[in-house]
Amino acid sequence: MNILNIEHIGKVFGEKVIFEDASFGIHQGDKIGIVGINGTGKTTLLRLAAGVEEPDQGQVVCQNNLKLAYLPQSPEFPLEATVESYALKGEADTDWRVQSNLNQLGIEDYQGKLSQLSGGQRRRVALAKVLAEDFDVLLMDEPTNHLDGQMIEWLEEYLKAYRGTLLMVTHDRYFLDKVCNRILEISRGKMYSYESNYSRFLELKAEREEMELASERKRQSILRMELEWAKRGCRARSTKQRARLQRLEALKSGKAPVQEQVVEMDSVETRMGKKTIELHQVTKGYAGKNLVEDFSYTVLRNQRLGIIGPNGCGKSTLLKMIAGYLQPDQGRVELGETIKIGYLAQEEPDMDTDRRVIDYVKDIGEYVQTREGRISASQLLERFLFTPQMQYTPVSKLSGGEKRRLYLLSVLVSGANVYLLDEPSNNVDIPTLTVLEDYLNSFSGIVIAVSHDRYFLDNVVDRIFEMDGQGHLQQYEGGYTDYLEAKKRRAAEAQEGSGRDESFGKTGLSKGAKAGKEEGQEKKSSSDWRQNRPVKLKFTYKEQKEFETIEEEIARLEAVLEELEAQMAANATDSGRLNELMREKEQAESRLEEKMNRWVYLTELDQKIREQNS
């Protein structure tokens, strides 16, 4: 039995259709994750369900006496309110739950004014309050934003144990996998429901799209047959023939399935010299507390670093020092002459909301150089899913996620060879995140990312620094899953009384190591704690995924080369087109050679792992 029904709703903002005759029912006990490209109406759907907004057509019908709790993406707070006056009601039966939630979310000063807290801290206060309320249905918009890893894990367990109904918007793919039993996809004004977690949803969505394409192919085939019949002439006076003509008209008016657009990006980095980024005995503190203490490190070319740790431990501070927005209290940060930084802040900079979207991009340049050549600002915006119509609308008309995408675009096309990304997945939809991850993996430069998105870290980074808030950084090889395994292993060995020195102390490197050494020396240093024990070979998370798909990628590139050779033969007399095809062939051959070299390495590693485990 449904406890909340969304019936034939329509919603339009300006000239943009958000929902068109969309319906959806929520059952008791459903834990639903809402997904879709930014701007498709995810937040609007939550607001409609919460009763904050009304549909233009249709209705939202709730079961009698149904109690709703709603956490918006940007909660509003009373002026001059403190944590205590806002979150606590003076009722013992609920206040203890609020206090417990506040402690879990790192809020300890109940007398602090909300106006003096950061945006993330205020949002955590609102989350603590909402979770303590008496409700049947919990509505949440991006609940994991501004939470660190431990807080996200706590919230995951909280919601998994919760027996009521949950409807939430989130772009955290591991969170969707662990919490949800149903996925609601919003696409082009329609809603599609899947009885699954996120991983299974990806499979079911692919099956649905394939069925739609098969139906369209069948419709086109029948339409061709009927058109041929109509061209041959027919006796329209016959009832049977009139029915056939009516069927032909119905086929002609049928709509083909619209394929969901995805963000297209191409690397536009600039050349990088031998000297990259060097931190020499850097110390930075606030209010008598060191967030970074005596830290030295040399970033290697093409390295992908992830920085994690509890909120307030100094992750953004470290990133800002590298970017040059903050100066260290002691030590120095040195950048090579060819280093060009693209910095994505956690909060979007102030945008002139009266300006048109296209003018915002033209501030960077009328044209942008990509591997394919020069493209215009308008073409670039289209790649980022900004239609020609959207490009000439004011920035104020964009959703929060669309503004984030526009800001991300401005950073990625700046021609940087180093990206410093502070929470890049905040307010970014899953399709954009997927393409961003692919882009960063093909980017021939340095990536340093502060992120709590575990899926993103697994897909992008090859080394993680964990900050403890006391000034120390500890280094781990691999992505987030590798980091978790290493932490468990180290904790188990410490419990066994191994006595090994695992800390990286003030320098961020293991005992006896100095930053700035060559790659092999650094890796040796980071494993000193093993005291020369034989290292057990294994794939990292990223290597395992790469090994599983690399043969398919090689086959695809070989097919591309065959097609290019066929086109070259067909265009042998067209010198202009032939030159273009030859350049494309050279690029494809170069990519194939890289993949083949990588396949050899991964295959040899796989063989060694098998021999080790046999």
Coordinates of C-alpha atoms in Angstrom, one line a residue:
M1 CA 0.0 0.0 0.0
N2 CA 1.3 3.4 -1.0
I3 CA 1.7 6.0 1.8
L4 CA 2.5 8.9 -0.5
N5 CA 1.4 9.2 -4.2
I6 CA 2.7 11.7 -6.8
E7 CA -0.1 11.7 -9.4
H8 CA 0.3 13.0 -13.0
I9 CA 2.2 16.1 -11.9
G10 CA 3.5 18.8 -14.2
K11 CA 6.0 21.5 -13.3
V12 CA 7.5 24.3 -15.4
F13 CA 10.1 26.9 -14.5
G14 CA 10.0 29.7 -17.1
E15 CA 10.3 27.8 -20.4
K16 CA 11.9 24.7 -18.9
V17 CA 9.6 21.7 -18.4
I18 CA 10.7 19.9 -15.2
F19 CA 7.9 17.3 -15.0
E20 CA 5.3 16.3 -17.6
D21 CA 2.5 14.0 -16.5
A22 CA 4.8 12.2 -14.1
S23 CA 3.6 9.7 -11.4
F24 CA 5.2 7.8 -8.6
G25 CA 4.2 5.9 -5.5
I26 CA 6.1 5.4 -2.2
H27 CA 5.5 2.3 -0.1
Q28 CA 6.1 1.9 3.6
G29 CA 9.7 0.9 4.2
D30 CA 11.0 2.1 0.8
K31 CA 14.5 3.6 0.9
I32 CA 14.6 5.5 -2.3
G33 CA 17.6 7.3 -3.9
I34 CA 16.7 9.9 -6.5
V35 CA 19.3 10.2 -9.4
G36 CA 19.5 12.2 -12.6
I37 CA 21.4 15.0 -14.3
N38 CA 21.5 18.3 -12.4
G39 CA 18.5 20.5 -13.4
T40 CA 16.2 17.6 -14.1
G41 CA 14.1 18.2 -10.9
K42 CA 15.5 16.0 -8.1
T43 CA 15.3 18.8 -5.5
T44 CA 12.0 20.0 -6.9
L45 CA 10.5 16.5 -6.4
L46 CA 11.6 16.5 -2.8
R47 CA 10.1 19.9 -2.2
L48 CA 6.8 18.7 -3.8
A49 CA 6.8 15.6 -1.6
A50 CA 7.5 17.8 1.5
G51 CA 4.7 20.2 0.6
V52 CA 7.1 23.1 0.4
E53 CA 6.1 23.6 -3.3
E54 CA 3.0 22.9 -5.3
P55 CA 2.8 21.2 -8.8
D56 CA 1.4 23.2 -11.7
Q57 CA -0.8 20.1 -12.6
G58 CA -1.6 16.9 -10.7
Q59 CA -1.4 16.4 -7.0
V60 CA 0.6 14.9 -4.2
V61 CA -1.5 12.7 -1.9
C62 CA -0.3 11.6 1.6
Q63 CA -1.8 9.0 3.9
N64 CA -3.7 10.5 6.8
N65 CA -1.6 11.6 9.7
L66 CA 1.6 10.9 7.8
K67 CA 4.5 12.7 9.6
L68 CA 7.3 14.1 7.3
A69 CA 10.8 15.4 8.2
Y70 CA 12.7 17.3 5.5
L71 CA 16.3 18.3 5.3
P72 CA 16.8 20.8 2.4
Q73 CA 20.0 21.4 0.6
S74 CA 20.3 24.9 2.1
P75 CA 18.5 25.1 5.4
E76 CA 17.4 28.5 6.7
F77 CA 18.2 29.5 10.3
P78 CA 16.7 32.2 12.6
L79 CA 18.8 35.3 13.1
E80 CA 21.1 35.2 16.1
A81 CA 20.2 31.6 16.9
T82 CA 22.6 29.4 18.7
V83 CA 23.1 25.7 18.3
E84 CA 21.1 25.1 21.5
S85 CA 18.2 27.5 20.7
Y86 CA 17.8 26.1 17.2
A87 CA 18.3 22.4 17.7
L88 CA 17.2 21.7 21.3
K89 CA 13.5 22.0 22.4
G90 CA 13.9 21.6 26.1
E91 CA 12.2 18.2 25.9
A92 CA 14.2 15.4 27.5
D93 CA 12.7 12.6 25.3
T94 CA 14.0 14.2 22.1
D95 CA 16.9 16.5 23.2
W96 CA 19.1 13.5 24.2
R97 CA 18.8 12.2 20.6
V98 CA 19.7 15.6 19.2
Q99 CA 22.8 15.9 21.5
S100 CA 23.9 12.4 20.5
N101 CA 23.6 13.3 16.8
L102 CA 25.4 16.6 17.3
N103 CA 28.3 14.7 19.0
Q104 CA 28.5 12.2 16.1
L105 CA 28.6 15.1 13.6
G106 CA 31.4 16.9 15.4
I107 CA 29.3 19.8 16.9
E108 CA 30.3 20.3 20.6
D109 CA 29.8 24.0 21.3
Y110 CA 26.0 24.3 21.9
Q111 CA 26.3 28.0 22.8
G112 CA 28.0 28.9 19.5
K113 CA 26.0 31.2 17.2
L114 CA 25.0 29.6 13.9
S115 CA 26.0 32.7 12.0
Q116 CA 29.6 32.2 13.1
L117 CA 29.7 28.5 12.0
S118 CA 30.8 27.4 8.5
G119 CA 28.1 26.4 6.0
G120 CA 29.0 22.8 6.5
Q121 CA 28.7 23.0 10.3
R122 CA 25.3 24.7 10.0
R123 CA 24.1 22.0 7.7
R124 CA 25.3 19.3 10.2
V125 CA 23.3 21.0 13.0
A126 CA 20.2 20.9 10.8
L127 CA 20.9 17.2 10.0
A128 CA 21.2 16.4 13.8
K129 CA 17.9 18.1 14.5
V130 CA 16.0 16.5 11.6
L131 CA 17.2 13.0 12.5
A132 CA 15.9 13.4 16.1
E133 CA 12.4 14.3 15.0
D134 CA 9.4 12.0 15.1
F135 CA 8.6 11.1 11.5
D136 CA 7.3 8.4 9.2
V137 CA 9.0 9.6 6.1
L138 CA 12.4 11.2 6.0
L139 CA 13.2 13.5 3.0
M140 CA 16.8 14.5 2.6
D141 CA 18.6 16.5 -0.1
E142 CA 22.3 15.7 -0.3
P143 CA 22.7 14.5 3.3
T144 CA 26.4 13.5 2.8
N145 CA 27.6 16.9 1.8
H146 CA 30.1 18.4 4.3
L147 CA 30.4 15.1 6.2
D148 CA 33.8 13.4 6.6
G149 CA 34.3 9.7 6.1
Q150 CA 33.5 8.6 9.7
M151 CA 30.3 10.7 9.7
I152 CA 29.2 9.2 6.4
E153 CA 29.7 5.7 7.8
W154 CA 27.7 6.6 10.9
L155 CA 24.9 8.0 8.8
E156 CA 24.9 4.9 6.6
E157 CA 24.5 2.7 9.6
Y158 CA 21.8 5.0 11.1
L159 CA 19.7 4.9 7.9
K160 CA 20.2 1.2 7.3
A161 CA 18.8 0.5 10.8
Y162 CA 16.0 3.0 10.3
R163 CA 12.7 1.1 9.8
G164 CA 10.7 3.9 8.3
T165 CA 10.6 5.4 4.7
L166 CA 13.4 7.3 3.2
L167 CA 13.4 9.5 0.0
M168 CA 16.7 11.3 -0.7
V169 CA 18.8 12.9 -3.3
T170 CA 22.5 12.0 -3.2
H171 CA 25.4 11.7 -5.6
D172 CA 27.4 9.4 -3.2
R173 CA 27.3 6.1 -5.1
Y174 CA 28.6 3.9 -2.3
F175 CA 26.0 5.5 0.0
L176 CA 23.2 4.6 -2.6
D177 CA 24.5 1.1 -2.8
K178 CA 24.6 0.5 1.0
V179 CA 21.4 2.3 2.0
C180 CA 18.8 2.2 -0.8
N181 CA 16.5 -0.6 -1.9
R182 CA 15.0 1.4 -4.7
I183 CA 16.3 3.9 -7.3
L184 CA 14.1 6.6 -8.8
E185 CA 15.6 8.1 -12.0
I186 CA 14.4 11.4 -13.3
S187 CA 15.0 12.0 -17.0
R188 CA 13.4 14.6 -19.3
G189 CA 10.3 15.1 -17.2
K190 CA 9.6 11.4 -16.7
M191 CA 10.3 9.1 -13.7
Y192 CA 11.6 5.5 -13.9
S193 CA 11.6 3.3 -10.8
Y194 CA 14.0 0.4 -10.2
E195 CA 13.7 -2.1 -7.3
S196 CA 17.4 -2.2 -6.6
N197 CA 20.5 -0.5 -5.2
Y198 CA 22.7 1.7 -7.3
S199 CA 24.9 -1.1 -8.8
R200 CA 21.9 -3.1 -10.0
F201 CA 20.2 0.1 -11.2
L202 CA 23.0 0.6 -13.7
E203 CA 22.3 -2.8 -15.2
L204 CA 18.6 -2.4 -15.3
K205 CA 18.8 1.1 -16.8
A206 CA 21.0 -0.3 -19.6
E207 CA 18.4 -3.1 -20.2
R208 CA 15.6 -0.5 -20.3
E209 CA 17.4 1.7 -22.8
E210 CA 18.2 -1.3 -25.0
M211 CA 14.5 -2.4 -25.0
E212 CA 13.5 1.2 -26.0
L213 CA 16.0 1.2 -28.8
A214 CA 14.8 -2.3 -30.0
S215 CA 11.2 -1.0 -30.0
E216 CA 12.2 2.0 -32.0
R217 CA 14.1 -0.1 -34.5
K218 CA 10.9 -2.2 -34.9
R219 CA 8.7 0.9 -35.3
Q220 CA 11.0 2.3 -38.0
S221 CA 11.0 -1.1 -39.8
I222 CA 7.2 -1.3 -39.9
L223 CA 7.0 2.4 -40.8
R224 CA 9.2 1.8 -43.9
M225 CA 6.9 -1.1 -44.9
E226 CA 3.8 1.0 -44.5
L227 CA 5.2 3.9 -46.4
E228 CA 6.1 1.6 -49.3
W229 CA 2.6 0.3 -49.3
A230 CA 1.2 3.9 -49.3
K231 CA 3.4 4.9 -52.2
R232 CA 2.1 2.0 -54.3
G233 CA -1.4 3.4 -54.0
C234 CA -4.3 2.2 -52.0
R235 CA -8.1 2.2 -52.1
A236 CA -8.9 4.7 -49.3
R237 CA -12.6 4.0 -49.6
S238 CA -12.1 0.5 -48.1
T239 CA -12.6 0.4 -44.3
K240 CA -9.6 -2.0 -44.0
Q241 CA -7.4 0.4 -46.0
R242 CA -8.5 3.4 -44.0
A243 CA -7.5 1.6 -40.8
R244 CA -4.1 0.9 -42.3
L245 CA -3.6 4.5 -43.2
Q246 CA -4.5 5.5 -39.6
R247 CA -1.9 3.1 -38.3
L248 CA 0.6 4.6 -40.7
E249 CA -0.1 8.1 -39.2
A250 CA 0.2 6.7 -35.7
L251 CA 3.6 5.2 -36.5
K252 CA 4.8 8.5 -38.1
S253 CA 3.8 10.4 -35.0
G254 CA 5.5 8.0 -32.6
K255 CA 8.5 9.4 -30.7
A256 CA 11.9 7.9 -30.7
P257 CA 13.6 7.3 -27.3
V258 CA 15.8 10.3 -26.4
Q259 CA 19.2 9.2 -25.3
E260 CA 20.4 10.8 -22.1
Q261 CA 23.2 13.3 -22.8
V262 CA 26.4 13.0 -20.9
V263 CA 29.1 15.6 -20.3
E264 CA 31.9 15.4 -22.9
M265 CA 35.3 16.7 -21.8
D266 CA 38.7 16.8 -23.4
S267 CA 42.1 17.5 -21.8
V268 CA 43.4 21.0 -22.4
E269 CA 46.4 20.9 -20.1
T270 CA 49.7 22.7 -20.7
R271 CA 53.3 21.4 -20.7
M272 CA 54.9 20.7 -17.3
G273 CA 58.6 21.1 -16.7
K274 CA 60.9 19.0 -14.4
K275 CA 60.1 20.9 -11.2
T276 CA 56.6 20.4 -9.9
I277 CA 55.3 21.3 -6.4
E278 CA 57.6 21.1 -3.4
L279 CA 56.6 21.6 0.3
H280 CA 59.5 22.2 2.6
Q281 CA 58.9 21.9 6.4
V282 CA 55.5 23.5 6.1
T283 CA 53.7 24.4 9.3
K284 CA 50.3 26.1 9.6
G285 CA 48.1 26.6 12.6
Y286 CA 45.1 28.5 13.9
A287 CA 44.2 29.5 17.5
G288 CA 47.4 27.9 18.8
K289 CA 46.7 24.5 17.1
N290 CA 48.8 23.2 14.3
L291 CA 46.8 21.7 11.4
V292 CA 50.0 21.0 9.4
E293 CA 53.3 20.6 11.2
D294 CA 56.8 20.4 9.6
F295 CA 55.5 18.7 6.5
S296 CA 57.7 18.1 3.5
Y297 CA 56.8 16.5 0.2
T298 CA 57.5 16.6 -3.5
V299 CA 54.6 15.9 -5.8
L300 CA 55.6 13.7 -8.6
R301 CA 54.6 14.3 -12.2
N302 CA 51.2 12.9 -13.2
Q303 CA 50.5 11.9 -9.6
R304 CA 47.0 11.7 -8.2
L305 CA 46.8 12.5 -4.5
G306 CA 43.7 12.2 -2.3
I307 CA 43.6 14.1 1.0
I308 CA 41.2 12.8 3.7
G309 CA 40.5 13.4 7.3
P310 CA 37.9 14.7 9.8
N311 CA 36.2 18.0 9.2
G312 CA 38.4 20.9 10.4
C313 CA 41.6 19.0 10.3
G314 CA 43.2 21.3 7.7
K315 CA 42.6 19.7 4.3
S316 CA 41.3 22.8 2.6
T317 CA 44.0 24.8 4.3
L318 CA 46.7 22.6 2.8
L319 CA 45.1 22.9 -0.6
K320 CA 45.0 26.7 -0.3
M321 CA 48.7 26.9 0.7
I322 CA 49.6 24.9 -2.4
A323 CA 47.4 27.2 -4.5
G324 CA 49.1 30.3 -3.0
Y325 CA 45.9 31.7 -1.3
L326 CA 47.4 31.1 2.2
Q327 CA 51.0 31.4 3.3
P328 CA 52.5 28.9 5.8
D329 CA 53.5 30.0 9.2
Q330 CA 56.8 28.3 8.7
G331 CA 58.5 26.6 5.8
R332 CA 57.8 27.3 2.1
V333 CA 55.9 26.0 -0.9
E334 CA 57.7 26.1 -4.2
L335 CA 56.2 25.8 -7.6
G336 CA 58.0 25.0 -10.9
E337 CA 58.1 27.7 -13.5
T338 CA 55.8 25.8 -15.8
I339 CA 53.2 24.9 -13.2
K340 CA 49.7 26.3 -13.9
I341 CA 47.1 25.7 -11.2
G342 CA 43.4 25.2 -11.7
Y343 CA 41.7 25.5 -8.3
L344 CA 38.2 24.4 -7.6
A345 CA 37.0 25.8 -4.2
Q346 CA 34.5 24.0 -2.0
E347 CA 32.0 26.9 -2.4
E348 CA 31.4 28.5 -5.8
P349 CA 32.7 32.1 -6.1
D350 CA 30.2 34.9 -6.3
M351 CA 28.7 34.9 -9.8
D352 CA 27.1 37.9 -11.5
T353 CA 23.6 36.2 -11.6
D354 CA 22.3 38.8 -14.1
R355 CA 25.0 37.8 -16.7
R356 CA 24.2 35.2 -19.3
V357 CA 25.8 31.7 -19.1
I358 CA 27.8 32.1 -22.3
D359 CA 29.3 35.4 -21.1
Y360 CA 30.6 33.7 -18.0
V361 CA 32.6 31.2 -20.2
K362 CA 33.7 33.9 -22.6
D363 CA 35.5 35.6 -19.7
I364 CA 37.9 32.6 -19.9
G365 CA 38.2 32.8 -23.7
E366 CA 36.2 33.1 -26.9
Y367 CA 37.9 29.8 -28.0
V368 CA 39.4 27.0 -26.1
Q369 CA 42.2 24.7 -27.3
T370 CA 41.5 21.0 -27.1
R371 CA 43.1 17.9 -28.6
E372 CA 40.6 18.1 -31.4
G373 CA 41.5 21.7 -32.1
R374 CA 39.9 25.1 -31.2
I375 CA 36.3 25.1 -30.2
S376 CA 34.1 28.0 -29.4
A377 CA 32.7 28.9 -26.0
S378 CA 29.2 27.9 -27.2
Q379 CA 30.4 24.5 -28.4
L380 CA 32.1 23.9 -25.1
L381 CA 28.9 24.8 -23.2
E382 CA 27.0 22.3 -25.3
R383 CA 29.5 19.6 -24.3
F384 CA 28.6 20.4 -20.7
L385 CA 24.9 20.0 -21.4
F386 CA 24.1 23.6 -21.6
T387 CA 21.7 23.8 -24.6
P388 CA 21.8 26.9 -26.9
Q389 CA 18.7 28.1 -25.2
M390 CA 20.2 27.8 -21.7
Q391 CA 23.4 29.6 -22.8
Y392 CA 21.5 32.8 -23.3
T393 CA 19.7 32.7 -20.0
P394 CA 20.9 34.5 -16.8
V395 CA 23.0 32.5 -14.4
S396 CA 20.3 33.1 -11.8
K397 CA 18.0 30.7 -13.7
L398 CA 20.4 27.8 -13.2
S399 CA 19.9 25.2 -10.5
G400 CA 22.5 24.8 -7.7
G401 CA 24.0 21.7 -9.5
E402 CA 24.1 23.5 -12.9
K403 CA 26.0 26.4 -11.3
R404 CA 28.5 23.9 -9.9
R405 CA 28.9 22.3 -13.3
L406 CA 29.5 25.8 -14.9
Y407 CA 32.1 26.5 -12.2
L408 CA 33.8 23.1 -12.8
L409 CA 33.9 23.8 -16.5
S410 CA 35.6 27.1 -15.9
V411 CA 38.4 25.4 -13.9
L412 CA 38.9 22.4 -16.3
V413 CA 39.3 24.6 -19.4
S414 CA 41.7 27.0 -17.9
G415 CA 44.7 25.2 -19.5
A416 CA 46.1 24.1 -16.1
N417 CA 48.5 21.2 -15.7
V418 CA 47.7 20.9 -11.9
Y419 CA 44.2 20.6 -10.6
L420 CA 43.5 21.3 -6.9
L421 CA 40.0 20.1 -6.3
D422 CA 38.2 20.8 -3.0
E423 CA 35.2 18.5 -2.7
P424 CA 34.7 18.2 -6.5
S425 CA 31.7 15.9 -6.1
N426 CA 29.6 18.3 -4.0
N427 CA 26.4 19.1 -5.8
V428 CA 27.6 17.4 -9.0
D429 CA 25.3 14.8 -10.6
I430 CA 26.5 11.2 -11.1
P431 CA 26.7 11.3 -14.9
T432 CA 29.0 14.4 -14.7
L433 CA 31.1 12.7 -11.9
T434 CA 31.6 9.6 -14.1
V435 CA 32.9 11.6 -17.0
L436 CA 35.0 13.8 -14.7
E437 CA 36.6 10.7 -13.3
D438 CA 37.4 9.4 -16.8
Y439 CA 38.8 12.9 -17.8
L440 CA 41.1 13.0 -14.7
N441 CA 42.3 9.5 -15.4
S442 CA 43.4 10.6 -18.9
F443 CA 44.7 14.0 -17.8
S444 CA 48.5 14.2 -18.2
G445 CA 49.1 16.4 -15.2
I446 CA 48.9 16.4 -11.4
V447 CA 45.6 16.0 -9.5
I448 CA 45.3 16.7 -5.8
A449 CA 41.8 16.3 -4.4
V450 CA 40.2 16.8 -1.0
S451 CA 37.2 14.5 -1.1
H452 CA 34.9 12.4 1.1
D453 CA 33.5 10.7 -1.9
R454 CA 34.9 7.2 -1.5
Y455 CA 33.8 6.1 -5.0
F456 CA 35.6 9.1 -6.6
L457 CA 38.8 8.4 -4.6
D458 CA 38.8 4.7 -5.6
N459 CA 38.4 5.7 -9.3
V460 CA 40.9 8.6 -9.4
V461 CA 43.7 8.7 -6.8
D462 CA 46.8 6.4 -6.5
R463 CA 48.0 7.7 -3.1
I464 CA 46.1 9.0 -0.1
F465 CA 47.3 11.3 2.7
E466 CA 45.2 11.1 5.9
M467 CA 45.3 14.2 8.1
D468 CA 44.6 13.7 11.9
G469 CA 44.0 17.3 12.9
Q470 CA 47.1 17.3 15.0
G471 CA 49.5 18.4 12.2
H472 CA 50.4 14.9 11.0
L473 CA 49.8 13.3 7.6
Q474 CA 50.0 9.6 7.1
Q475 CA 50.5 8.1 3.6
Y476 CA 48.7 5.1 2.0
E477 CA 49.1 3.7 -1.4
G478 CA 46.1 3.2 -3.7
G479 CA 42.6 4.4 -3.5
Y480 CA 40.0 4.5 -0.7
T481 CA 39.4 0.8 -0.6
D482 CA 43.1 0.1 -0.4
Y483 CA 43.4 2.7 2.4
L484 CA 40.7 1.0 4.5
E485 CA 42.4 -2.4 4.0
A486 CA 45.8 -1.0 5.0
K487 CA 44.3 0.7 8.1
K488 CA 42.8 -2.6 9.2
R489 CA 46.0 -4.5 8.6
R490 CA 48.1 -2.0 10.5
A491 CA 45.6 -1.9 13.4
A492 CA 45.7 -5.8 13.5
E493 CA 49.5 -5.8 13.5
A494 CA 49.7 -3.1 16.2
Q495 CA 47.3 -5.2 18.3
E496 CA 49.6 -8.2 17.9
G497 CA 52.3 -6.1 19.4
S498 CA 54.4 -6.0 16.3
G499 CA 56.1 -2.8 17.5
R500 CA 56.7 -1.6 14.0
D501 CA 57.0 2.2 13.4
E502 CA 54.0 3.0 11.3
S503 CA 53.8 6.7 11.8
F504 CA 55.0 9.3 9.3
G505 CA 55.5 11.8 12.0
K506 CA 56.0 15.5 11.2
T507 CA 57.4 15.0 7.8
G508 CA 54.6 13.0 6.3
L509 CA 57.0 10.3 5.3
S510 CA 58.1 7.1 7.1
K511 CA 61.0 6.9 9.5
G512 CA 64.3 8.0 8.0
A513 CA 62.8 9.2 4.7
K514 CA 63.1 12.6 3.2
A515 CA 60.6 14.0 0.7
G516 CA 61.7 15.0 -2.7
K517 CA 63.4 11.7 -3.6
E518 CA 62.8 9.7 -6.7
E519 CA 59.6 7.6 -7.1
G520 CA 61.3 4.3 -6.2
Q521 CA 62.9 5.8 -3.1
E522 CA 59.6 7.3 -1.9
K523 CA 57.8 4.0 -2.3
K524 CA 60.6 2.2 -0.4
S525 CA 60.3 4.8 2.4
S526 CA 56.6 4.5 2.6
S527 CA 57.0 0.7 3.3
D528 CA 59.8 1.0 5.9
W529 CA 57.3 0.1 8.6
R530 CA 57.2 -3.4 7.2
Q531 CA 60.9 -3.7 8.2
N532 CA 61.9 -5.4 5.0
R533 CA 59.2 -8.1 5.2
P534 CA 58.3 -9.6 1.8
V535 CA 55.6 -7.4 0.3
K536 CA 52.5 -9.4 -0.8
L537 CA 51.7 -8.5 -4.4
K538 CA 48.1 -7.4 -5.2
F539 CA 46.2 -5.3 -7.6
T540 CA 45.0 -1.9 -6.3
Y541 CA 41.3 -1.2 -6.7
K542 CA 41.9 0.8 -9.9
E543 CA 44.3 -1.8 -11.4
Q544 CA 41.8 -4.5 -10.8
K545 CA 39.0 -2.5 -12.6
E546 CA 41.5 -1.6 -15.4
F547 CA 42.6 -5.3 -15.9
E548 CA 39.0 -6.4 -16.2
T549 CA 38.2 -4.0 -19.1
I550 CA 41.5 -3.4 -20.9
E551 CA 41.1 -6.2 -23.5
E552 CA 37.7 -4.7 -24.5
E553 CA 39.4 -1.3 -24.8
I554 CA 42.1 -2.8 -27.0
A555 CA 39.5 -4.5 -29.2
R556 CA 37.6 -1.2 -29.5
L557 CA 40.8 0.7 -30.6
E558 CA 41.6 -2.1 -33.1
A559 CA 38.1 -1.7 -34.6
V560 CA 38.6 2.1 -34.8
L561 CA 41.8 1.6 -36.7
E562 CA 40.1 -0.8 -39.2
E563 CA 37.4 1.7 -39.8
L564 CA 39.9 4.5 -40.3
E565 CA 41.8 2.4 -42.8
A566 CA 38.6 1.7 -44.7
Q567 CA 37.8 5.4 -44.7
M568 CA 41.3 6.3 -46.0
A569 CA 40.8 3.8 -48.9
A570 CA 37.4 5.4 -49.7
N571 CA 38.9 9.0 -49.6
A572 CA 42.1 8.3 -51.4
T573 CA 41.5 11.1 -53.9
D574 CA 40.4 13.7 -51.3
S575 CA 43.8 15.0 -49.9
G576 CA 42.2 17.2 -47.2
R577 CA 40.0 14.4 -45.8
L578 CA 42.9 11.9 -46.1
N579 CA 45.2 14.1 -44.0
E580 CA 42.5 14.3 -41.3
L581 CA 42.1 10.6 -41.3
M582 CA 45.9 10.0 -41.1
R583 CA 46.1 12.3 -38.1
E584 CA 43.2 10.4 -36.4
K585 CA 44.9 7.1 -37.3
E586 CA 48.2 8.2 -35.7
Q587 CA 46.4 9.2 -32.5
A588 CA 44.5 5.9 -32.4
E589 CA 47.7 4.0 -32.9
S590 CA 49.4 5.9 -30.1
R591 CA 46.5 5.1 -27.7
L592 CA 46.6 1.5 -28.8
E593 CA 50.3 1.2 -28.1
E594 CA 49.8 2.7 -24.6
K595 CA 47.0 0.2 -23.9
M596 CA 49.1 -2.7 -25.1
N597 CA 52.1 -1.7 -22.9
R598 CA 49.7 -1.4 -20.0
W599 CA 48.1 -4.8 -20.8
V600 CA 51.6 -6.4 -20.7
Y601 CA 52.3 -4.9 -17.3
L602 CA 49.0 -5.9 -15.8
T603 CA 49.1 -9.4 -17.3
E604 CA 52.6 -10.0 -15.8
L605 CA 51.5 -8.6 -12.4
D606 CA 48.4 -10.9 -12.5
Q607 CA 50.7 -13.9 -13.3
K608 CA 53.0 -13.0 -10.3
I609 CA 50.0 -12.7 -8.0
R610 CA 48.7 -16.1 -9.1
E611 CA 52.2 -17.7 -8.6
Q612 CA 52.4 -16.0 -5.1
N613 CA 49.0 -17.4 -4.1
S614 CA 49.4 -20.9 -5.5

